[in-house]
CSV table of N, CA and C in Angstrom, one decimal:
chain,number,residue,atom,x,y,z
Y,1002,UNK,N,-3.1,-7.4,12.8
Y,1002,UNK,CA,-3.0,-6.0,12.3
Y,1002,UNK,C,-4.2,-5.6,11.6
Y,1003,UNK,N,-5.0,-4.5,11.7
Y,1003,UNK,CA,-6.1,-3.6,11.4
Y,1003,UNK,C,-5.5,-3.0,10.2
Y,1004,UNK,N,-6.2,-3.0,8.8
Y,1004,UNK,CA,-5.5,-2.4,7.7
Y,1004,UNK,C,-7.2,-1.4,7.5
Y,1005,UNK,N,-6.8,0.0,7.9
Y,1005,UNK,CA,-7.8,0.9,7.2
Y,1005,UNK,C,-7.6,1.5,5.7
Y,1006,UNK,N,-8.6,1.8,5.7
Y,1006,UNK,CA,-8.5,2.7,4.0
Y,1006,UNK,C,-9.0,4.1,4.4
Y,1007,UNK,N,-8.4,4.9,3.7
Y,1007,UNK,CA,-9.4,6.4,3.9
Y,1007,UNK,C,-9.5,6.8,2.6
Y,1008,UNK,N,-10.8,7.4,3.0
Y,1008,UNK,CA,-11.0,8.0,1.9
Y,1008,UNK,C,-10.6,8.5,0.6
Y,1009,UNK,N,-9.5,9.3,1.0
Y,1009,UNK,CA,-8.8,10.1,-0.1
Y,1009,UNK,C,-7.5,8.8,-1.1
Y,1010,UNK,N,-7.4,7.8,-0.2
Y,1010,UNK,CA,-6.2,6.8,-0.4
Y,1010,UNK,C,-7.5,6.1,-2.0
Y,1011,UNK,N,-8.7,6.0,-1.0
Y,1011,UNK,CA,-9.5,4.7,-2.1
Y,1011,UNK,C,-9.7,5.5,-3.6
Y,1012,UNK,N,-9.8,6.9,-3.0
Y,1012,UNK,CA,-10.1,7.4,-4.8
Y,1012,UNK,C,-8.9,7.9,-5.5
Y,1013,UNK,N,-8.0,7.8,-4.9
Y,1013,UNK,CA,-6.7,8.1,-5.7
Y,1013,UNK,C,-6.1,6.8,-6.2
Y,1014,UNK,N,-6.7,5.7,-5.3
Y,1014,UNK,CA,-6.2,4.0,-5.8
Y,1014,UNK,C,-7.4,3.7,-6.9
Y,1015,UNK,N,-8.4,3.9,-7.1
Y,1015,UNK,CA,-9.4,4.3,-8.0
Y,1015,UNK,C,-8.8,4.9,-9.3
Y,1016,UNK,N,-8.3,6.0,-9.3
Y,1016,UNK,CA,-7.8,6.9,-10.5
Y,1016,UNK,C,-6.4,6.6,-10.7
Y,1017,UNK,N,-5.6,5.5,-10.2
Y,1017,UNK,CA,-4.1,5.6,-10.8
Y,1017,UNK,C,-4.2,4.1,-10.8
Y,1018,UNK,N,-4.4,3.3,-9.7
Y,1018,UNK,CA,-3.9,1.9,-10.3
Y,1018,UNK,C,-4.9,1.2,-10.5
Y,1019,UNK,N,-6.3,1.1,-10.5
Y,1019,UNK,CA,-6.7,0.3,-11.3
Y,1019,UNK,C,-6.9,0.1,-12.5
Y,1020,UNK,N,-7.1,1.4,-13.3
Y,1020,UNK,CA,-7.0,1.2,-14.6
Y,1020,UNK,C,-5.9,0.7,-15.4
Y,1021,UNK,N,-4.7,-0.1,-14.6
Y,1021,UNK,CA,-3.6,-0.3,-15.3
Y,1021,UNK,C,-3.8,-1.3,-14.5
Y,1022,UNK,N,-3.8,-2.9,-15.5
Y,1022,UNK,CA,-3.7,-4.4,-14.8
Y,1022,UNK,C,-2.4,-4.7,-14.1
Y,1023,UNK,N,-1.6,-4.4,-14.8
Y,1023,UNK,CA,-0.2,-4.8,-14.3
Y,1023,UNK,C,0.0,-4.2,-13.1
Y,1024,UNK,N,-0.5,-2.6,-12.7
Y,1024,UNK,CA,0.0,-2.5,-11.4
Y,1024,UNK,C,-1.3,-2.9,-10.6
Y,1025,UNK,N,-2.3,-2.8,-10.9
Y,1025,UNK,CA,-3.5,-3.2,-9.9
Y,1025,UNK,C,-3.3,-4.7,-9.4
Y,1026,UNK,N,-2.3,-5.7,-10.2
Y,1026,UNK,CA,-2.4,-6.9,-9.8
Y,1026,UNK,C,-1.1,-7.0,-8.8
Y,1027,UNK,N,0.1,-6.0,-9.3
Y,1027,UNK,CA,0.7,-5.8,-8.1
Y,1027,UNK,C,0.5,-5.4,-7.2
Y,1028,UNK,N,0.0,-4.7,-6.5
Y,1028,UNK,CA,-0.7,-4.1,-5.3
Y,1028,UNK,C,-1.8,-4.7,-4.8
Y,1029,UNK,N,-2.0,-6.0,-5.5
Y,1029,UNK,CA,-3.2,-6.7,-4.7
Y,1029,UNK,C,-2.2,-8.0,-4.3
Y,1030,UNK,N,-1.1,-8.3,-5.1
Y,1030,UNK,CA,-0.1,-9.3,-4.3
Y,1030,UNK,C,0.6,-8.2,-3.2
Y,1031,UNK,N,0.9,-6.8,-3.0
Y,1031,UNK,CA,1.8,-6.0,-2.1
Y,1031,UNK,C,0.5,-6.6,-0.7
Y,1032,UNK,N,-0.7,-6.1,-0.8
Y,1032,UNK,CA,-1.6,-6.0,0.0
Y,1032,UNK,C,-2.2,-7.1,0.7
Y,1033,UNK,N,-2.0,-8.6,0.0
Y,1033,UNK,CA,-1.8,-10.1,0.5
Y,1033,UNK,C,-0.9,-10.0,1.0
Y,1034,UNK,N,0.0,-10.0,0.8
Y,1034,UNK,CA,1.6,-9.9,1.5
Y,1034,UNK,C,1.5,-9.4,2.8
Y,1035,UNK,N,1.3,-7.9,2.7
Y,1035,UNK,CA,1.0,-7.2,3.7
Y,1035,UNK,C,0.2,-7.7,5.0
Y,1036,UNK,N,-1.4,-8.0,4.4
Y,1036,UNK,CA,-1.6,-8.6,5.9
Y,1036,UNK,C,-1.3,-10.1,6.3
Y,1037,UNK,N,-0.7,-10.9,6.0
Y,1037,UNK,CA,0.1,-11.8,6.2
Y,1037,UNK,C,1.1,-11.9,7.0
Y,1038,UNK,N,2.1,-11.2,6.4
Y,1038,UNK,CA,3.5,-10.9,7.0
Y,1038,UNK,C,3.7,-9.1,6.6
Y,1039,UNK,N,3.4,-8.4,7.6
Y,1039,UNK,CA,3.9,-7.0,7.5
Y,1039,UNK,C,5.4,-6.6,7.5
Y,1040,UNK,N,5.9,-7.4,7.6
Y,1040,UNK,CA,7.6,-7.5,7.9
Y,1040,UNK,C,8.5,-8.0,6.8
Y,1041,UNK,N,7.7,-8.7,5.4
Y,1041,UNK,CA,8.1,-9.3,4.7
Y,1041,UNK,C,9.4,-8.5,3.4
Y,1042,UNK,N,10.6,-8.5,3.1
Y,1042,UNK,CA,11.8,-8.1,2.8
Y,1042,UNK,C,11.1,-7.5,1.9
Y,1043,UNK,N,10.3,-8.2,0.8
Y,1043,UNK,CA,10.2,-7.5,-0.5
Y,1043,UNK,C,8.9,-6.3,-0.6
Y,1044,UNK,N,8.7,-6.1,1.0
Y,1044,UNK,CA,7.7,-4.9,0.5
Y,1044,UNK,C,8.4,-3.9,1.1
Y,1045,UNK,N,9.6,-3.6,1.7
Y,1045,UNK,CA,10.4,-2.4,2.4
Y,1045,UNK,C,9.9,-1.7,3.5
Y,1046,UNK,N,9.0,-2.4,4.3
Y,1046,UNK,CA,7.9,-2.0,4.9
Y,1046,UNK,C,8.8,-1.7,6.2
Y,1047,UNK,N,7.9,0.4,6.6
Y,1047,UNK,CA,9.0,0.6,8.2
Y,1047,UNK,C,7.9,1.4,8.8
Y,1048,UNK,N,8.1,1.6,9.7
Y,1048,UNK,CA,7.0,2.1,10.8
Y,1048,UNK,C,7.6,3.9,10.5
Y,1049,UNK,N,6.2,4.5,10.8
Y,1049,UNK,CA,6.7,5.9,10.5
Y,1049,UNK,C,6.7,6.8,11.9
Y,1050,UNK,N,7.3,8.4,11.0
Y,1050,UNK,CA,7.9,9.3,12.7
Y,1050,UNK,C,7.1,10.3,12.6
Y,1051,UNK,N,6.8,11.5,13.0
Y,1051,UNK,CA,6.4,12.5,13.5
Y,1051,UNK,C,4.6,12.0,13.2
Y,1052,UNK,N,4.2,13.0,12.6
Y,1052,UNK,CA,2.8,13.2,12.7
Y,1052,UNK,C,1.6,11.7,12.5
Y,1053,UNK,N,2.7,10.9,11.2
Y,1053,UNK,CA,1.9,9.5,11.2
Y,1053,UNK,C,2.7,8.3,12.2
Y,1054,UNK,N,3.0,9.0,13.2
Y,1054,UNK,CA,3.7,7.9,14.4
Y,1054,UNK,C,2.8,6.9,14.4
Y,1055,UNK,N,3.2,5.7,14.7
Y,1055,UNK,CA,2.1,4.6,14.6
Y,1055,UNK,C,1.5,3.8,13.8
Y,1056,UNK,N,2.2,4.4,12.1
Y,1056,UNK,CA,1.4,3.9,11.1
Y,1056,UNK,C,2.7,3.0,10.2
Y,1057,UNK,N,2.9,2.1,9.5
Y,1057,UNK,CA,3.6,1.8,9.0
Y,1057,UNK,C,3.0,1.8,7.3
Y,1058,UNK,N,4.6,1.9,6.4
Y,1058,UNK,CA,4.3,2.2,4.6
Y,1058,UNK,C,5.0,0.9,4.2
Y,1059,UNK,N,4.5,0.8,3.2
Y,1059,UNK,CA,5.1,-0.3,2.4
Y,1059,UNK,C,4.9,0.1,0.9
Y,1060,UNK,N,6.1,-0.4,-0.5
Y,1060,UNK,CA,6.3,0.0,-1.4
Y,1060,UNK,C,5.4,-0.9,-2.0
Y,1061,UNK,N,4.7,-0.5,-3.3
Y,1061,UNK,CA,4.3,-0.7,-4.1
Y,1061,UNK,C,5.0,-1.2,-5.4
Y,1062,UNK,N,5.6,-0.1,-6.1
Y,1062,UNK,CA,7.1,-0.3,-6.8
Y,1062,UNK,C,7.3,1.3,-6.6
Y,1063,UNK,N,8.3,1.3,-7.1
Y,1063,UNK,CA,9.3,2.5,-6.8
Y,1063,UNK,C,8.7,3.5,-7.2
Y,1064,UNK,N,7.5,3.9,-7.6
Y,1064,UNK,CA,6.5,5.2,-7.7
Y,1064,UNK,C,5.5,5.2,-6.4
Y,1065,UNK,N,5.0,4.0,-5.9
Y,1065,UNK,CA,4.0,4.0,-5.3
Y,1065,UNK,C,4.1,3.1,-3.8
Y,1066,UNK,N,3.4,4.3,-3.0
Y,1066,UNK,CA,3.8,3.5,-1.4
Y,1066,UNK,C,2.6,4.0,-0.7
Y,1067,UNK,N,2.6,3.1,-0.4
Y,1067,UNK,CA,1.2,3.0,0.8
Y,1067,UNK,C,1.1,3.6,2.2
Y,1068,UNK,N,0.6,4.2,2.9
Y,1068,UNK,CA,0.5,4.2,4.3
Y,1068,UNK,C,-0.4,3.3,4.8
């Protein structure tokens, strides 16, 4: 599985979770996880419908979710 970044995703991950260790260190275990096993229970990870058809999200914690 191909995991891109865009643009607007890097500087908003830039301005909200790194400056906070606790969640920057979560989201670097969600993001191991992720390309590992994309299917794994504890990231709630589901494939999406209309316009991002083809893309799948997975939680970060219950504020923050990835495409």
């Amino acid at each position: 599985m191909e995991i891109l970044y865009h643009a607007r995703f890097l500087k908003k991950y830039r301005k909200r979770i790194l400056p906070d260790k606790r969640l920057k260190r979560q989201a670097k275990l969600k993001f191991d996880l992720f390309s590992k096993d994309p299917f794994h229970e504890s990231l709630s990870s589901h494939c999406l419908r209309g316009k991002k058809i083809g893309l799948r999200a997975f939680s970060v914690t219950g504020d923050y979710r990835v495409i």
